[in-house]
Amino acid sequence: MYASESEDASNATITTLKILIIGESGVGKSSLMLRFVDDTFDPELAATIGVDFRVTSMNVDGNRVKLAIWDTAGQERFRTLTPSYYRGAQGVICVYDVTNRSSFENLDHWMTEVETYITKGDAVKMLVGNKIDMVSPFLSVTLLTIAACSYFVLFNCRCSLLINTRFLILEYYALCSANIFPLSLLNFHFLFKTGFLIQPNREVSREDGLKFAKRHRALFIEASAKTKEGVQCAFEELIEKIIQTPGLWESDRPAFRLGQNTANANDSYCGC
């Protein structure tokens, strides 16, 4: 469905789309844009002053689309420029940091701003939870010890409560590696639900993000500008949704349509 610019350079550009990236300062808006446009990541990237701007293009169903991506500053002192940012935008990406609860709680302000200043009522919105690279899960040793003890007792193993904790953990991993108690995806799900598997840096759950996106009729995905995970998918899903809404970008092309495989208008989850 998608192709890079070099793969089909003969196609004429059918339209130029304006994409706006908004959110609190420090959530990674610039990093997401640069990862998508230039495939680069700079951990020392300075905060955006005013607005940054990048132009790129992509092919959707064999048709080239030019993207004008506006990366806005999150600081309050730049809010006086807000109306001009939103004017004519067909898509808005609202970014928060999954390790920063306040960046998520302030999303209501950003969504209110979108509804106030956006000039295209059917503009497509996408919510992106960034920095998932910082929330790698690990096993809670204390709770895992209790689980391992219970496992041994249930299977009539000769286990004393005075057994050294370290030995018990090693036995658990031995069982896992021997496929006696496999640490499968199902087990990971169980460990998350019961608290054995925790993400110490995560302050915003995936469920919270998805609920917020559904409430505001927005697409949703979690991503990492650092590792690239979810970045390409986020932009592709947004552009595809815009193209599937001809009223957003068609002006003098009443007979022109892209593809017939339009997505369900109620879908709010990016399923890449």
Tab-separated table of C-alpha atoms in Angstrom:
chain	number	residue	atom	x	y	z
A	1	MET	CA	0.000	0.000	0.000
A	2	TYR	CA	2.804	2.388	0.900
A	3	ALA	CA	6.019	3.091	-0.986
A	4	SER	CA	8.908	5.461	-0.619
A	5	GLU	CA	9.344	8.401	-2.957
A	6	SER	CA	12.182	6.732	-4.862
A	7	GLU	CA	10.111	3.676	-5.716
A	8	ASP	CA	7.731	5.494	-8.069
A	9	ALA	CA	9.170	8.874	-8.930
A	10	SER	CA	7.045	9.197	-12.078
A	11	ASN	CA	3.770	9.682	-10.198
A	12	ALA	CA	2.417	13.206	-9.962
A	13	THR	CA	1.557	14.539	-6.524
A	14	ILE	CA	-2.216	14.441	-6.089
A	15	THR	CA	-2.323	16.708	-3.044
A	16	THR	CA	-0.337	18.314	-0.234
A	17	LEU	CA	-1.450	17.506	3.292
A	18	LYS	CA	-0.749	19.658	6.320
A	19	ILE	CA	-0.007	17.598	9.424
A	20	LEU	CA	0.299	19.286	12.812
A	21	ILE	CA	2.148	17.747	15.779
A	22	ILE	CA	1.093	19.099	19.181
A	23	GLY	CA	1.610	18.290	22.858
A	24	GLU	CA	3.501	19.350	25.961
A	25	SER	CA	7.145	20.363	25.784
A	26	GLY	CA	9.537	17.427	26.099
A	27	VAL	CA	7.192	14.630	25.014
A	28	GLY	CA	9.194	13.937	21.842
A	29	LYS	CA	7.259	15.705	19.081
A	30	SER	CA	10.379	16.769	17.166
A	31	SER	CA	11.956	13.346	17.619
A	32	LEU	CA	8.908	11.631	16.135
A	33	MET	CA	8.937	13.956	13.133
A	34	LEU	CA	12.668	13.552	12.507
A	35	ARG	CA	12.457	9.780	12.891
A	36	PHE	CA	9.709	9.646	10.271
A	37	VAL	CA	11.185	12.159	7.812
A	38	ASP	CA	14.946	11.581	8.174
A	39	ASP	CA	15.083	8.289	10.120
A	40	THR	CA	17.325	9.931	12.726
A	41	PHE	CA	17.242	10.266	16.506
A	42	ASP	CA	19.132	12.794	18.610
A	43	PRO	CA	18.854	12.313	22.396
A	44	GLU	CA	20.203	15.849	22.900
A	45	LEU	CA	17.689	17.526	20.596
A	46	ALA	CA	16.849	21.045	21.795
A	47	ALA	CA	13.283	22.157	22.454
A	48	THR	CA	11.470	23.621	19.452
A	49	ILE	CA	11.182	27.403	19.390
A	50	GLY	CA	7.993	28.536	17.707
A	51	VAL	CA	7.515	25.978	14.957
A	52	ASP	CA	9.682	23.614	12.917
A	53	PHE	CA	8.710	22.459	9.464
A	54	ARG	CA	9.536	19.445	7.295
A	55	VAL	CA	8.325	18.379	3.852
A	56	THR	CA	8.350	14.800	2.642
A	57	SER	CA	6.208	12.597	0.416
A	58	MET	CA	4.835	9.089	0.371
A	59	ASN	CA	2.852	6.897	-1.990
A	60	VAL	CA	-0.590	5.701	-0.971
A	61	ASP	CA	-2.191	3.094	-3.233
A	62	GLY	CA	0.108	4.184	-6.060
A	63	ASN	CA	-0.661	7.884	-5.667
A	64	ARG	CA	1.896	10.341	-4.370
A	65	VAL	CA	0.996	12.582	-1.467
A	66	LYS	CA	3.186	15.439	-0.266
A	67	LEU	CA	3.292	15.984	3.490
A	68	ALA	CA	3.957	19.328	5.141
A	69	ILE	CA	4.622	18.427	8.779
A	70	TRP	CA	4.475	21.206	11.363
A	71	ASP	CA	6.230	20.544	14.670
A	72	THR	CA	4.963	23.049	17.226
A	73	ALA	CA	6.532	24.256	20.470
A	74	GLY	CA	4.827	23.026	23.622
A	75	GLN	CA	5.765	25.983	25.816
A	76	GLU	CA	3.009	28.342	26.898
A	77	ARG	CA	4.846	31.447	25.665
A	78	PHE	CA	4.316	30.364	22.050
A	79	ARG	CA	0.537	29.896	22.327
A	80	THR	CA	-0.232	33.274	20.702
A	81	LEU	CA	0.768	31.740	17.360
A	82	THR	CA	-1.728	28.896	17.759
A	83	PRO	CA	-4.484	29.919	15.275
A	84	SER	CA	-2.087	30.127	12.327
A	85	TYR	CA	-0.703	26.668	13.116
A	86	TYR	CA	-4.088	24.988	12.839
A	87	ARG	CA	-5.328	26.789	9.746
A	88	GLY	CA	-5.866	24.307	6.910
A	89	ALA	CA	-4.504	21.253	8.759
A	90	GLN	CA	-5.999	17.946	7.611
A	91	GLY	CA	-4.388	15.885	10.361
A	92	VAL	CA	-3.319	16.475	13.968
A	93	ILE	CA	-0.975	14.231	15.956
A	94	CYS	CA	-1.293	14.815	19.704
A	95	VAL	CA	1.697	13.412	21.598
A	96	TYR	CA	2.149	12.563	25.266
A	97	ASP	CA	4.915	10.836	27.225
A	98	VAL	CA	3.902	7.482	28.739
A	99	THR	CA	6.377	8.110	31.588
A	100	ASN	CA	4.946	11.557	32.411
A	101	ARG	CA	1.411	11.572	33.786
A	102	SER	CA	1.034	15.354	33.596
A	103	SER	CA	1.679	15.316	29.834
A	104	PHE	CA	-1.298	12.967	29.529
A	105	GLU	CA	-3.536	14.900	31.917
A	106	ASN	CA	-2.970	18.060	29.872
A	107	LEU	CA	-4.319	16.408	26.716
A	108	ASP	CA	-7.776	17.816	27.401
A	109	HIS	CA	-6.306	21.296	26.947
A	110	TRP	CA	-4.756	20.293	23.628
A	111	MET	CA	-7.932	18.670	22.348
A	112	THR	CA	-9.919	21.768	23.298
A	113	GLU	CA	-7.403	23.810	21.335
A	114	VAL	CA	-7.862	21.543	18.310
A	115	GLU	CA	-11.640	21.936	18.436
A	116	THR	CA	-11.300	25.706	18.823
A	117	TYR	CA	-8.807	26.502	16.074
A	118	ILE	CA	-9.003	23.713	13.499
A	119	THR	CA	-10.572	25.006	10.285
A	120	LYS	CA	-11.479	21.600	8.843
A	121	GLY	CA	-14.151	20.037	11.003
A	122	ASP	CA	-13.444	16.483	9.840
A	123	ALA	CA	-9.669	16.702	10.347
A	124	VAL	CA	-8.213	13.359	11.448
A	125	LYS	CA	-6.785	13.186	14.966
A	126	MET	CA	-4.233	10.700	16.242
A	127	LEU	CA	-3.065	10.191	19.824
A	128	VAL	CA	0.522	8.947	20.201
A	129	GLY	CA	1.955	7.715	23.497
A	130	ASN	CA	5.697	8.221	23.003
A	131	LYS	CA	8.793	6.880	24.835
A	132	ILE	CA	7.667	3.282	25.290
A	133	ASP	CA	11.360	2.338	25.101
A	134	MET	CA	11.625	3.633	28.677
A	135	VAL	CA	9.073	1.231	30.164
A	136	SER	CA	10.620	-2.207	29.650
A	137	PRO	CA	8.958	-4.607	32.113
A	138	PHE	CA	10.822	-6.572	34.764
A	139	LEU	CA	9.763	-9.266	37.198
A	140	SER	CA	9.007	-8.282	40.784
A	141	VAL	CA	11.330	-10.543	42.800
A	142	THR	CA	9.225	-10.473	45.963
A	143	LEU	CA	5.970	-11.347	44.239
A	144	LEU	CA	7.682	-13.827	41.955
A	145	THR	CA	9.103	-15.614	44.998
A	146	ILE	CA	5.603	-16.027	46.397
A	147	ALA	CA	4.391	-17.329	43.044
A	148	ALA	CA	7.253	-19.812	42.820
A	149	CYS	CA	6.578	-21.070	46.360
A	150	SER	CA	2.939	-21.591	45.502
A	151	TYR	CA	3.926	-23.486	42.376
A	152	PHE	CA	6.113	-25.906	44.307
A	153	VAL	CA	3.502	-26.477	46.998
A	154	LEU	CA	0.729	-27.106	44.487
A	155	PHE	CA	2.757	-29.823	42.785
A	156	ASN	CA	3.754	-31.498	46.049
A	157	CYS	CA	7.380	-30.577	45.730
A	158	ARG	CA	9.446	-30.802	48.860
A	159	CYS	CA	9.790	-27.136	49.539
A	160	SER	CA	10.559	-25.412	52.784
A	161	LEU	CA	9.589	-21.818	53.397
A	162	LEU	CA	13.138	-21.354	54.654
A	163	ILE	CA	14.598	-22.094	51.222
A	164	ASN	CA	16.920	-19.374	50.084
A	165	THR	CA	15.079	-16.866	47.894
A	166	ARG	CA	17.852	-16.797	45.338
A	167	PHE	CA	17.690	-20.572	44.934
A	168	LEU	CA	13.942	-20.370	44.495
A	169	ILE	CA	14.234	-17.805	41.718
A	170	LEU	CA	16.858	-19.912	39.948
A	171	GLU	CA	14.569	-22.927	40.198
A	172	TYR	CA	11.751	-20.896	38.668
A	173	TYR	CA	13.877	-19.887	35.697
A	174	ALA	CA	15.051	-23.485	35.320
A	175	LEU	CA	11.449	-24.605	35.093
A	176	CYS	CA	10.762	-21.904	32.538
A	177	SER	CA	13.693	-22.946	30.363
A	178	ALA	CA	12.635	-26.582	30.631
A	179	ASN	CA	9.138	-25.665	29.471
A	180	ILE	CA	7.659	-27.043	32.697
A	181	PHE	CA	6.320	-23.616	33.540
A	182	PRO	CA	6.801	-21.760	30.226
A	183	LEU	CA	6.985	-17.971	30.314
A	184	SER	CA	4.695	-17.652	27.317
A	185	LEU	CA	2.737	-14.610	26.170
A	186	LEU	CA	-0.166	-15.913	28.237
A	187	ASN	CA	2.037	-16.018	31.320
A	188	PHE	CA	3.267	-12.476	30.610
A	189	HIS	CA	-0.362	-11.353	30.448
A	190	PHE	CA	-1.060	-13.107	33.755
A	191	LEU	CA	2.023	-11.572	35.372
A	192	PHE	CA	1.002	-8.080	34.246
A	193	LYS	CA	-2.529	-8.509	35.559
A	194	THR	CA	-1.390	-9.883	38.929
A	195	GLY	CA	1.441	-7.420	39.430
A	196	PHE	CA	4.373	-9.836	39.082
A	197	LEU	CA	5.491	-8.086	35.901
A	198	ILE	CA	5.755	-4.345	36.371
A	199	GLN	CA	6.849	-1.306	34.368
A	200	PRO	CA	8.398	1.036	36.943
A	201	ASN	CA	8.638	4.095	34.683
A	202	ARG	CA	5.205	3.915	33.077
A	203	GLU	CA	2.749	6.474	34.422
A	204	VAL	CA	0.109	6.173	31.690
A	205	SER	CA	-1.316	2.770	30.862
A	206	ARG	CA	-2.134	1.718	27.330
A	207	GLU	CA	-5.761	1.361	28.397
A	208	ASP	CA	-5.869	4.993	29.571
A	209	GLY	CA	-4.521	6.172	26.231
A	210	LEU	CA	-6.983	4.086	24.251
A	211	LYS	CA	-9.946	5.293	26.320
A	212	PHE	CA	-8.937	8.921	25.806
A	213	ALA	CA	-8.547	8.387	22.062
A	214	LYS	CA	-11.965	6.748	21.769
A	215	ARG	CA	-13.564	9.573	23.737
A	216	HIS	CA	-12.173	12.098	21.271
A	217	ARG	CA	-12.697	9.934	18.160
A	218	ALA	CA	-8.978	9.753	17.491
A	219	LEU	CA	-6.679	7.049	16.217
A	220	PHE	CA	-4.294	5.673	18.840
A	221	ILE	CA	-0.874	4.089	18.985
A	222	GLU	CA	2.081	3.859	21.366
A	223	ALA	CA	5.491	4.501	19.847
A	224	SER	CA	9.167	5.170	20.429
A	225	ALA	CA	11.059	7.761	18.419
A	226	LYS	CA	14.251	6.238	19.806
A	227	THR	CA	13.701	2.661	18.618
A	228	LYS	CA	11.403	3.541	15.649
A	229	GLU	CA	8.656	1.303	16.997
A	230	GLY	CA	5.233	2.507	15.892
A	231	VAL	CA	6.471	5.720	14.233
A	232	GLN	CA	6.005	4.722	10.593
A	233	CYS	CA	2.710	3.066	11.440
A	234	ALA	CA	1.404	6.214	13.130
A	235	PHE	CA	2.002	8.440	10.113
A	236	GLU	CA	0.822	5.849	7.597
A	237	GLU	CA	-2.450	5.242	9.440
A	238	LEU	CA	-3.072	8.971	9.760
A	239	ILE	CA	-2.408	9.676	6.064
A	240	GLU	CA	-4.514	6.731	4.948
A	241	LYS	CA	-7.436	7.942	7.062
A	242	ILE	CA	-7.134	11.444	5.587
A	243	ILE	CA	-7.059	10.102	2.024
A	244	GLN	CA	-10.153	8.045	2.823
A	245	THR	CA	-11.900	11.327	3.700
A	246	PRO	CA	-11.893	13.087	0.282
A	247	GLY	CA	-13.628	16.176	1.621
A	248	LEU	CA	-10.462	16.965	3.564
A	249	TRP	CA	-8.220	17.324	0.536
A	250	GLU	CA	-10.171	17.213	-2.730
A	251	SER	CA	-11.206	20.538	-4.232
A	252	ASP	CA	-11.576	20.274	-8.005
A	253	ARG	CA	-11.438	16.489	-8.401
A	254	PRO	CA	-15.052	15.309	-7.937
A	255	ALA	CA	-14.510	12.151	-9.968
A	256	PHE	CA	-11.215	11.125	-8.388
A	257	ARG	CA	-11.131	8.492	-5.654
A	258	LEU	CA	-8.406	6.357	-4.118
A	259	GLY	CA	-9.182	2.670	-3.643
A	260	GLN	CA	-12.433	1.274	-2.321
A	261	ASN	CA	-11.125	-0.344	0.855
A	262	THR	CA	-12.163	2.418	3.238
A	263	ALA	CA	-11.697	1.792	6.944
A	264	ASN	CA	-14.445	1.683	9.546
A	265	ALA	CA	-15.032	5.245	10.687
A	266	ASN	CA	-15.375	4.047	14.272
A	267	ASP	CA	-11.976	2.342	14.370
A	268	SER	CA	-9.788	4.197	16.846
A	269	TYR	CA	-6.859	1.809	17.169
A	270	CYS	CA	-3.837	1.739	14.917
A	271	GLY	CA	-3.433	-1.935	14.096
A	272	CYS	CA	-0.069	-1.989	12.305
